[in-house]
Short mmCIF file of N, CA, C and O in Angstrom, two decimals:
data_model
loop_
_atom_site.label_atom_id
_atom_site.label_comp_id
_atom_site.label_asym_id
_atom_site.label_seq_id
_atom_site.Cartn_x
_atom_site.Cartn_y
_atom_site.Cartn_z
N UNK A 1 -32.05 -81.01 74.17
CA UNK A 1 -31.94 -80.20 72.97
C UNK A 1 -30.61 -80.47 72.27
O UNK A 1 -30.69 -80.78 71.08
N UNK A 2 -29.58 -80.40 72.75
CA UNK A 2 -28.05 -80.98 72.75
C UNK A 2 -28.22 -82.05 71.32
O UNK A 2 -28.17 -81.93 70.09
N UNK A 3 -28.48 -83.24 72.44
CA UNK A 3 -28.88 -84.59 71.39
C UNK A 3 -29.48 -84.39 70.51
O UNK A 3 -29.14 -84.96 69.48
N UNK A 4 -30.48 -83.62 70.50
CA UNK A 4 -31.49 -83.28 68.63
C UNK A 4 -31.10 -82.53 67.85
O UNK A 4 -31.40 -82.51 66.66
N UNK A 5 -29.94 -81.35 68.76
CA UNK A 5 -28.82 -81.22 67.59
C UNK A 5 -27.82 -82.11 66.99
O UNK A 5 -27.37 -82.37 65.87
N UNK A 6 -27.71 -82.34 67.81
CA UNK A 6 -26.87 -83.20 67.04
C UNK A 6 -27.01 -84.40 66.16
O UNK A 6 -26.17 -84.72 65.31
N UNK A 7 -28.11 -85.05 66.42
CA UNK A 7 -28.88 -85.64 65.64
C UNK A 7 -29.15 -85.41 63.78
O UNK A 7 -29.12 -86.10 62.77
N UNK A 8 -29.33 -84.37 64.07
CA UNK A 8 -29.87 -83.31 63.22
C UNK A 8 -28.39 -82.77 62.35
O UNK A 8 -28.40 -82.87 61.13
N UNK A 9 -27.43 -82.33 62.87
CA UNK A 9 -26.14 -82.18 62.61
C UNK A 9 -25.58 -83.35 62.04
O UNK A 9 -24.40 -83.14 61.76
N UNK A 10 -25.96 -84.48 61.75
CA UNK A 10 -25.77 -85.62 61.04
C UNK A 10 -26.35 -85.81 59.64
O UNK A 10 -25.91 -85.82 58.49
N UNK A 11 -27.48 -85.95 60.21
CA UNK A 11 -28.70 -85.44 58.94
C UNK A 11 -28.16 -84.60 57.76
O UNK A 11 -27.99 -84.91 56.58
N UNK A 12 -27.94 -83.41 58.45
CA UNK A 12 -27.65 -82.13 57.02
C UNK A 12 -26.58 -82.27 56.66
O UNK A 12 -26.37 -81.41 55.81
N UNK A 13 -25.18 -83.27 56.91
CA UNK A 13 -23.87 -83.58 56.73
C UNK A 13 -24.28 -84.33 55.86
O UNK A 13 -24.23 -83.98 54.68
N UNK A 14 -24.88 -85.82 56.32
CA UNK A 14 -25.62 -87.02 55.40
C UNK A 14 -25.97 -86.21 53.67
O UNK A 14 -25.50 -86.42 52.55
N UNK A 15 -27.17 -85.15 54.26
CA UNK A 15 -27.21 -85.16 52.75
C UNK A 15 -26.82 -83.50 51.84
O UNK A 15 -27.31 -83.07 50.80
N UNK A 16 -25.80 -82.94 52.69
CA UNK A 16 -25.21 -82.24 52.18
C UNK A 16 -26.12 -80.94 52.31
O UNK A 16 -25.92 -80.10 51.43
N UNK A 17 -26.83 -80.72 53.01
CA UNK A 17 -27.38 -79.14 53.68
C UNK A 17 -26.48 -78.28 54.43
O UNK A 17 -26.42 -78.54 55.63
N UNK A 18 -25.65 -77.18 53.95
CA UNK A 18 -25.07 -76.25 54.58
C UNK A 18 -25.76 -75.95 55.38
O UNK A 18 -25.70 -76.39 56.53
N UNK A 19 -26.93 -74.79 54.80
CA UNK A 19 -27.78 -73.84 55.69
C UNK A 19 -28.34 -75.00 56.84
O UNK A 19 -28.75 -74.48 57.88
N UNK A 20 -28.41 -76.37 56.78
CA UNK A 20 -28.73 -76.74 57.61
C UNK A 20 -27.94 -76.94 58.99
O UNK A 20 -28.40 -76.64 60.10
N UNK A 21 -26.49 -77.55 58.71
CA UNK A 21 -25.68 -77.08 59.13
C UNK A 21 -25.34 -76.03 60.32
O UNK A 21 -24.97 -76.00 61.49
N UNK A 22 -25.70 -75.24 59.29
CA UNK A 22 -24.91 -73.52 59.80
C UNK A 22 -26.22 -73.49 61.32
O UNK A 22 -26.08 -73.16 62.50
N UNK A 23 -27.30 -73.95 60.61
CA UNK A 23 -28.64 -73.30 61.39
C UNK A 23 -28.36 -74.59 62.77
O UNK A 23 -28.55 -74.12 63.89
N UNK A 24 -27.96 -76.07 62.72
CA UNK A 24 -27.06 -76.55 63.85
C UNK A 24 -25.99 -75.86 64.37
O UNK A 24 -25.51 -76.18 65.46
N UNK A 25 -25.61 -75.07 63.80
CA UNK A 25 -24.01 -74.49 64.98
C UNK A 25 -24.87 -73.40 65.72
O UNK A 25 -24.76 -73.26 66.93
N UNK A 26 -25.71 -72.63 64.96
CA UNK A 26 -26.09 -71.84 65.46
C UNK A 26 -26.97 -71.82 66.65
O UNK A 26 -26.96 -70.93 67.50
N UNK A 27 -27.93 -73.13 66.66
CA UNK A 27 -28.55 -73.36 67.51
C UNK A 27 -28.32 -74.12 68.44
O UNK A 27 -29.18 -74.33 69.30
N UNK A 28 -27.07 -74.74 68.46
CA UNK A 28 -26.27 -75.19 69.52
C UNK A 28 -25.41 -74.06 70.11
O UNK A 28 -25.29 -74.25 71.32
N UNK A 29 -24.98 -73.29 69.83
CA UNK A 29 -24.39 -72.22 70.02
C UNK A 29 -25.49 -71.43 71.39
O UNK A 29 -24.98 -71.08 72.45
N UNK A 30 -26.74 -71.29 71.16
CA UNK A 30 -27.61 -70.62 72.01
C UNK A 30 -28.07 -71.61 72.61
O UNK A 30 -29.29 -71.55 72.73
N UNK A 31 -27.67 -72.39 72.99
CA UNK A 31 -28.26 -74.01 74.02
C UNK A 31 -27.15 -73.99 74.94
O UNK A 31 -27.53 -74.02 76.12
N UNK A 32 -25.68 -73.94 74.74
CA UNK A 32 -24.77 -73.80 75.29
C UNK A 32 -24.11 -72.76 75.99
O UNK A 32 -23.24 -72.84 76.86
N UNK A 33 -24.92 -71.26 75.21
CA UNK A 33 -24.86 -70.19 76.06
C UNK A 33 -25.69 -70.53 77.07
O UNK A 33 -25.25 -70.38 78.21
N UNK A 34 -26.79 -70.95 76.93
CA UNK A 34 -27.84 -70.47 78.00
C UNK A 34 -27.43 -71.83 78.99
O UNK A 34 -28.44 -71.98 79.67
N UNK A 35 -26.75 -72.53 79.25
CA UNK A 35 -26.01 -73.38 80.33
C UNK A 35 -24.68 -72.87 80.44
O UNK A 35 -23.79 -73.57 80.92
N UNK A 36 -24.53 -72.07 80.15
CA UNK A 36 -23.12 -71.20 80.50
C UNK A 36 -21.73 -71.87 80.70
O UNK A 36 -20.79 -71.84 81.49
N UNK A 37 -22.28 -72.80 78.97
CA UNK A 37 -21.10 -73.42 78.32
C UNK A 37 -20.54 -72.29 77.85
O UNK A 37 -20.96 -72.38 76.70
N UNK A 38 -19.84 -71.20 77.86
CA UNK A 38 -19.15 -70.20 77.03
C UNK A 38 -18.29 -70.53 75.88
O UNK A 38 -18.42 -69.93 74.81
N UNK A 39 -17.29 -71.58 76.07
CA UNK A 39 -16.36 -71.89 75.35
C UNK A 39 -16.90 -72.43 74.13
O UNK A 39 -16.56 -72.07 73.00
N UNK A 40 -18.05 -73.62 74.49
CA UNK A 40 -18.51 -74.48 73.34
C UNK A 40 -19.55 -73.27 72.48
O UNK A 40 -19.85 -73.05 71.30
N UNK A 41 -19.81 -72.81 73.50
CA UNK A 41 -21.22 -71.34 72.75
C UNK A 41 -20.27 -70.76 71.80
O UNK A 41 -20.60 -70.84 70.62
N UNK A 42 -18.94 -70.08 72.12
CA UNK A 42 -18.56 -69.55 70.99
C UNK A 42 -17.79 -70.39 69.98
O UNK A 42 -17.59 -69.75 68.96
N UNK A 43 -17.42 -71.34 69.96
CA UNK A 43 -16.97 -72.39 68.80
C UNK A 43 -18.39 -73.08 68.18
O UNK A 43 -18.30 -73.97 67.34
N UNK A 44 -19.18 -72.79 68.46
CA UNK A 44 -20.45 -73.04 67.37
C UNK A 44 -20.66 -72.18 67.01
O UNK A 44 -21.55 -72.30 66.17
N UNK A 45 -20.29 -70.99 67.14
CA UNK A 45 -21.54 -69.62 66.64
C UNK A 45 -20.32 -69.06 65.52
O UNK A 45 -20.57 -68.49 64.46
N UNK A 46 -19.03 -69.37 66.03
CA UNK A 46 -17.99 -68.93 64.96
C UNK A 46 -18.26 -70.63 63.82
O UNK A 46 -17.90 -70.43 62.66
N UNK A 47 -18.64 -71.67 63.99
CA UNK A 47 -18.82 -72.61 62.74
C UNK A 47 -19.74 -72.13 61.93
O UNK A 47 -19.60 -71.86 60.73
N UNK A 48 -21.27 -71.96 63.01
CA UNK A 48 -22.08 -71.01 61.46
C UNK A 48 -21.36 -69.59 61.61
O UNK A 48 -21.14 -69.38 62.80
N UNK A 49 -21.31 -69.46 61.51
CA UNK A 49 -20.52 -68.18 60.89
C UNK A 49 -19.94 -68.05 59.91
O UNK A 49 -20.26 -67.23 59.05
N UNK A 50 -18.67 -69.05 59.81
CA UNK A 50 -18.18 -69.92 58.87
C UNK A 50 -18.56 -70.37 57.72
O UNK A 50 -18.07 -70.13 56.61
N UNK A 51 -19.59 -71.13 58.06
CA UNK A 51 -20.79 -71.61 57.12
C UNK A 51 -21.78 -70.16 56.40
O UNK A 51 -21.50 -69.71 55.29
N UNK A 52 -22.61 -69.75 57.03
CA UNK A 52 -23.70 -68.66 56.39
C UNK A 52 -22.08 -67.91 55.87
O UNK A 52 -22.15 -67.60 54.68
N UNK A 53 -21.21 -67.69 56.25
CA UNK A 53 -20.66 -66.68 55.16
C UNK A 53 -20.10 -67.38 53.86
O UNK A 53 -19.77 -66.67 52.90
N UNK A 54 -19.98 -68.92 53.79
CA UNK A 54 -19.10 -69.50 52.78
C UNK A 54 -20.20 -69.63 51.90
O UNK A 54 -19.99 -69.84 50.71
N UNK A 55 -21.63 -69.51 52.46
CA UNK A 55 -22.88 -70.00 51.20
C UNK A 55 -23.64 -68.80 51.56
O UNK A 55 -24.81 -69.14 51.78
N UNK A 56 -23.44 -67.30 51.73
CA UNK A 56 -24.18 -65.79 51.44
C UNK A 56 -25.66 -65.73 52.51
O UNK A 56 -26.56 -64.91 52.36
N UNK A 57 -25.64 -66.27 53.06
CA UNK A 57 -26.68 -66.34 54.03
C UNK A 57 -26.58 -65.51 55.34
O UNK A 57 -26.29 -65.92 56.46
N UNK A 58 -26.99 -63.85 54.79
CA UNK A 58 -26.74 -62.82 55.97
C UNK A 58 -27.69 -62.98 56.79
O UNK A 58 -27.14 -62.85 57.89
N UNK A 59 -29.08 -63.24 57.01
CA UNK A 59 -29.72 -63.49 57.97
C UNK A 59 -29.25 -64.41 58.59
O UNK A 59 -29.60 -64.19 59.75
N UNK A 60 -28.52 -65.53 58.56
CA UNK A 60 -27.92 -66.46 59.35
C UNK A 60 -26.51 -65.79 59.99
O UNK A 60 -26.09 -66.06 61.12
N UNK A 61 -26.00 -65.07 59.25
CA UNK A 61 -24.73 -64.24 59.70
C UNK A 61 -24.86 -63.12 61.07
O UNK A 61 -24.06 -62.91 61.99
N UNK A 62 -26.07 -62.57 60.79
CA UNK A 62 -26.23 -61.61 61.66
C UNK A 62 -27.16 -61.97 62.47
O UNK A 62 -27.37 -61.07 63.28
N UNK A 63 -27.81 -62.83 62.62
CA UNK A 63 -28.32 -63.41 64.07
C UNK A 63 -27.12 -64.45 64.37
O UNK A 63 -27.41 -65.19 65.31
N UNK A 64 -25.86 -64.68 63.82
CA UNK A 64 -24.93 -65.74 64.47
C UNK A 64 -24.58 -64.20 65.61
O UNK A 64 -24.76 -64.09 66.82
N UNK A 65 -24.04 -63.25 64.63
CA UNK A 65 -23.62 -61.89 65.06
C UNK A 65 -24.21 -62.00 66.97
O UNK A 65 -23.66 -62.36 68.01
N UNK A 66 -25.31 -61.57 66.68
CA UNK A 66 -26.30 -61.27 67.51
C UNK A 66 -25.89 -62.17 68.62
O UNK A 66 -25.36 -61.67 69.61
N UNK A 67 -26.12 -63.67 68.55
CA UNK A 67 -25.69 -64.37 69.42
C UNK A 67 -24.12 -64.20 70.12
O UNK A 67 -23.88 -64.31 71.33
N UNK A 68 -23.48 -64.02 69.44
CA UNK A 68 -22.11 -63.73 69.80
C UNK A 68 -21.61 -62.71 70.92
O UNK A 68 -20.81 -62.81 71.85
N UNK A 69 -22.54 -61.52 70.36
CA UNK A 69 -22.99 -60.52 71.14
C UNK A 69 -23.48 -60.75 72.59
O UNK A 69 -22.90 -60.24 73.54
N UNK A 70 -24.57 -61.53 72.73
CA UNK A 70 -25.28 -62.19 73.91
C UNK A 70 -24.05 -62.67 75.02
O UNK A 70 -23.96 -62.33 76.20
N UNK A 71 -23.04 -63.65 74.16
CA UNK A 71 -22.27 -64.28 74.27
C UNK A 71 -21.19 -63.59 75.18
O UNK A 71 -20.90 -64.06 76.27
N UNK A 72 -20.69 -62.59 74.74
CA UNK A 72 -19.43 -61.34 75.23
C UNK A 72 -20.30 -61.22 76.51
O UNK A 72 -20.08 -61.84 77.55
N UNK A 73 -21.47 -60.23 76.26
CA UNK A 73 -22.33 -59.73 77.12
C UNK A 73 -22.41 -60.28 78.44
O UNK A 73 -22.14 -59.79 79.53
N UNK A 74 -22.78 -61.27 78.15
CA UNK A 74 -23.28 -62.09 79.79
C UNK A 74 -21.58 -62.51 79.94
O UNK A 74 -21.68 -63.42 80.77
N UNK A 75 -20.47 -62.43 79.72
CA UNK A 75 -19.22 -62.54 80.44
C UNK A 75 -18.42 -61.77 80.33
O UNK A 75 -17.24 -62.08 80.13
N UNK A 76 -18.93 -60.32 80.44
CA UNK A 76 -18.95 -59.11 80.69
C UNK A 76 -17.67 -58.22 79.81
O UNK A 76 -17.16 -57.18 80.23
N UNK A 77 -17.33 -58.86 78.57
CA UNK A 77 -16.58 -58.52 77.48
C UNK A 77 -17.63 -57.36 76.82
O UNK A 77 -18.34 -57.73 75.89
N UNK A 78 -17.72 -56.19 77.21
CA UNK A 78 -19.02 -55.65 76.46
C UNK A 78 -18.25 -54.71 75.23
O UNK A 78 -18.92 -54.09 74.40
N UNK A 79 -16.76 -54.70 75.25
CA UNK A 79 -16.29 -54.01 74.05
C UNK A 79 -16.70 -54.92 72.60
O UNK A 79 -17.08 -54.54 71.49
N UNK A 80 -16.44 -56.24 73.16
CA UNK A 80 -16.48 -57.02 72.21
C UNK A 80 -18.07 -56.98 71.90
O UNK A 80 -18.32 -56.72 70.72
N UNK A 81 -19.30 -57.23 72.83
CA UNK A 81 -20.15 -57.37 72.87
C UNK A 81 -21.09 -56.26 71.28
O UNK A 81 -21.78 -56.42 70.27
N UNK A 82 -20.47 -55.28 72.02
CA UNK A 82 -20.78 -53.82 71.50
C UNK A 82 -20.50 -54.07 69.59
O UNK A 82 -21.21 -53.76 68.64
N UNK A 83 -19.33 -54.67 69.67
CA UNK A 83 -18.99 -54.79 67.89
C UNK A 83 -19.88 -55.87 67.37
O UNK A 83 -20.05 -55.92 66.15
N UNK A 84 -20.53 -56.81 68.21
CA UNK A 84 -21.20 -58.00 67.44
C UNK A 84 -22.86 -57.38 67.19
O UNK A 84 -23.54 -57.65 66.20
N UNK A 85 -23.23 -56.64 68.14
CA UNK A 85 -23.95 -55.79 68.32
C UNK A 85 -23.95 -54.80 66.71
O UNK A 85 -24.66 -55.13 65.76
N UNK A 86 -23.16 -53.75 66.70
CA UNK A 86 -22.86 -53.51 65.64
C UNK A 86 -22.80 -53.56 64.68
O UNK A 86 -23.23 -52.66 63.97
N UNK A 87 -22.06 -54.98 64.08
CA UNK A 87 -22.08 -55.76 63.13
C UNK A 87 -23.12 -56.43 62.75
O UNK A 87 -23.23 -56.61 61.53
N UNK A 88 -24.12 -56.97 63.60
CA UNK A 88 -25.29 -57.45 63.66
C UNK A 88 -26.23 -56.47 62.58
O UNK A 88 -26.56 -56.78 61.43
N UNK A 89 -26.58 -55.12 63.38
CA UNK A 89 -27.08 -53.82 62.94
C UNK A 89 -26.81 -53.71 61.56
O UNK A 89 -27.81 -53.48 60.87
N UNK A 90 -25.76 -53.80 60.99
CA UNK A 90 -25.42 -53.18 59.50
C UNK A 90 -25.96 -54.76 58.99
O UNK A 90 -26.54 -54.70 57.91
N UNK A 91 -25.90 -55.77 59.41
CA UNK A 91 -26.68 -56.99 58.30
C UNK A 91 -27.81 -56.85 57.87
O UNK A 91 -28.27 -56.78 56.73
N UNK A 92 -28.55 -56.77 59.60
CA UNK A 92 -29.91 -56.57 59.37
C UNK A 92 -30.66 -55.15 58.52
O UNK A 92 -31.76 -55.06 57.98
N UNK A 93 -29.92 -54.46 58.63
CA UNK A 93 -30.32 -52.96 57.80
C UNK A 93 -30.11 -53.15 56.68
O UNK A 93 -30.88 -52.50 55.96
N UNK A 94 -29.30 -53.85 56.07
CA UNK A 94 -28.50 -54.06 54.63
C UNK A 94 -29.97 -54.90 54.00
O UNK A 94 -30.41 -54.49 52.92
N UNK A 95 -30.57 -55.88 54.60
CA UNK A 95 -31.25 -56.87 54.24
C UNK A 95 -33.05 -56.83 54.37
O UNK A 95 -33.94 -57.53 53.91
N UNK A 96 -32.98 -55.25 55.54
CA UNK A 96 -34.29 -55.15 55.72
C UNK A 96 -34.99 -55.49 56.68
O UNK A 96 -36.21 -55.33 56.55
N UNK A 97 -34.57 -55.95 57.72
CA UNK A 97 -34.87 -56.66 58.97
C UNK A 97 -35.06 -56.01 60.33
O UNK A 97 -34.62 -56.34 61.43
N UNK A 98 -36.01 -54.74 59.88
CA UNK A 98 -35.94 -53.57 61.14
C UNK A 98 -36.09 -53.84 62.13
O UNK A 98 -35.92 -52.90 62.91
N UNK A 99 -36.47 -55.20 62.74
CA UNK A 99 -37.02 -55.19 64.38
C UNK A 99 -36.10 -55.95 64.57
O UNK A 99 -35.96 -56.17 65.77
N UNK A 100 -35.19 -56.61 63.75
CA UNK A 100 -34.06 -57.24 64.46
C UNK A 100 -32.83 -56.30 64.29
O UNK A 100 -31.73 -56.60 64.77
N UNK A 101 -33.04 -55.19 63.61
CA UNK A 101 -31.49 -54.14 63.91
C UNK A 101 -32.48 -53.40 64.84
O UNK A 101 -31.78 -52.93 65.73
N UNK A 102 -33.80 -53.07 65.08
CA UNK A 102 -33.73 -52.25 66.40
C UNK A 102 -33.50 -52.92 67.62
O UNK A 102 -32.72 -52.40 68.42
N UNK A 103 -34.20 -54.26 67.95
CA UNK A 103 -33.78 -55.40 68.76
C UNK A 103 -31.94 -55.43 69.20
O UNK A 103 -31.56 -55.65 70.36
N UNK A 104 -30.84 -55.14 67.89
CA UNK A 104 -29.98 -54.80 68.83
C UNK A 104 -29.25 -53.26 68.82
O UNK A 104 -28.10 -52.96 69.11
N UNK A 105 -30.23 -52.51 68.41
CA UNK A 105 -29.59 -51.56 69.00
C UNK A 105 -30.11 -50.92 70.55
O UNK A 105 -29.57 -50.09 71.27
N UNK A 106 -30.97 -51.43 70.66
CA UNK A 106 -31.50 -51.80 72.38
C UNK A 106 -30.00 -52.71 73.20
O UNK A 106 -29.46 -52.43 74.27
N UNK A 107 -29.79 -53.40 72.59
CA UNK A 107 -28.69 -54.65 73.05
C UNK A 107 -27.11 -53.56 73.31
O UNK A 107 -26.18 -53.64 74.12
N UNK A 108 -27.35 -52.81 72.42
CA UNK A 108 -26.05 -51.80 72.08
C UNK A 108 -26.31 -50.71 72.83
O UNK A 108 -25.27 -50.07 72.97
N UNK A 109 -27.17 -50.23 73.36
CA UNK A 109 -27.30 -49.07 73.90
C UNK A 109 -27.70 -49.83 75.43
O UNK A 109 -28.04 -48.85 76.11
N UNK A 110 -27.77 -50.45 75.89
CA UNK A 110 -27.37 -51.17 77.43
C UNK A 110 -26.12 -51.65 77.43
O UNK A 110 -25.68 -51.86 78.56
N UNK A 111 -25.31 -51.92 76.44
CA UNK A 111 -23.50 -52.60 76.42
C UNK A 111 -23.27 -51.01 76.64
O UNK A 111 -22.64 -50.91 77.69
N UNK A 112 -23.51 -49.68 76.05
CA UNK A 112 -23.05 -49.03 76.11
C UNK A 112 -22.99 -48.09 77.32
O UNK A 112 -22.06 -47.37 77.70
N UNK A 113 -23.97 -48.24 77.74
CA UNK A 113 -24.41 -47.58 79.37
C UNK A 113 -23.70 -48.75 80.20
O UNK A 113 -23.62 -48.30 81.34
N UNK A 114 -23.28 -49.69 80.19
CA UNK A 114 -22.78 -50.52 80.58
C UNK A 114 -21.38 -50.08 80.96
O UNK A 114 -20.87 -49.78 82.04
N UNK A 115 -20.85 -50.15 79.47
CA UNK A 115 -19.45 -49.34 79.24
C UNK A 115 -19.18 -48.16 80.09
O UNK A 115 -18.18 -47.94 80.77
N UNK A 116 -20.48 -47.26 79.90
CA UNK A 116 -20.03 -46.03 80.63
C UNK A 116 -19.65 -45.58 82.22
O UNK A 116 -18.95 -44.79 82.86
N UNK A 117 -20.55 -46.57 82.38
CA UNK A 117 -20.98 -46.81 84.01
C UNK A 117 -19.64 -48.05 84.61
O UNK A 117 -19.58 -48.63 85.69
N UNK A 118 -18.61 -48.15 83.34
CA UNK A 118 -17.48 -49.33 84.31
C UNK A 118 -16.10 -48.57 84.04
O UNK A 118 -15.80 -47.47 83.56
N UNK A 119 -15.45 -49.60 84.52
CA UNK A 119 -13.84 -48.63 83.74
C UNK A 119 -13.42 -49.55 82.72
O UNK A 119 -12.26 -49.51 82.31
N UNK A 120 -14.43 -50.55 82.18
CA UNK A 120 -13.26 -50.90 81.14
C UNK A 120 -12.75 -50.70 80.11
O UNK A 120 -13.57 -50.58 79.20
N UNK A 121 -11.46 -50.57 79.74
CA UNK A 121 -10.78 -50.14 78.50
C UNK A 121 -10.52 -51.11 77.73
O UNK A 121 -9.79 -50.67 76.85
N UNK A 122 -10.72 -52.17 77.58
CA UNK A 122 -10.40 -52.83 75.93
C UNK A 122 -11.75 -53.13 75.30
O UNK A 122 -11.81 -53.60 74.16
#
């Protein structure tokens, strides 16, 4: 999957596709979480990020959100988790996208029982 991003990440450079772009960081971003690349997962998900916000593309913003979220989550940052979570929520509501702001407020309300049930403070 790696290689066909990147592949592909050539392509939308070649002929000048942001959203295409953005939709490569992003989906390298969740290829690299889920091999528990962490580091590379979050330096793609902050490029689209980058991207969907420099060309207005909140559905790309708030599922980058979302991922980011995932991201904290599974390496047990759940303060942080909790705000991408969050932030996620107000895109998708802003834009209309009810099963993906209820989708994380499910995500937010296990970070938060999470929270409650640990001691961490930041």
């Amino acid at each position: 999957a790696e290689e066909s991003y990147r592949l592909a990440q050539e392509i939308y450079s070649r002929i000048g596709s942001e959203l295409g772009r953005a939709n490569v960081f992003s989906g390298l971003g969740d290829v690299y979480r889920f091999q528990g690349q962490y580091a590379q997962a979050e330096d793609s998900y902050k490029l689209a990020q980058e991207v969907y916000t420099r060309i207005g593309n909140n559905l790309g913003l708030a599922n980058t959100q979302r991922g980011l979220g995932h991201l904290a989550r599974s390496q047990e940052r759940r303060t942080e988790a909790a705000e991408f979570y969050r932030r996620a929520m107000e895109v998708f509501s802003a834009i209309g996208r009810s099963a993906d702001k209820d989708d994380c407020a499910q995500w937010l309300n296990i970070v938060i029982n999470d929270l409650e049930g640990s001691s961490e403070t930041s």
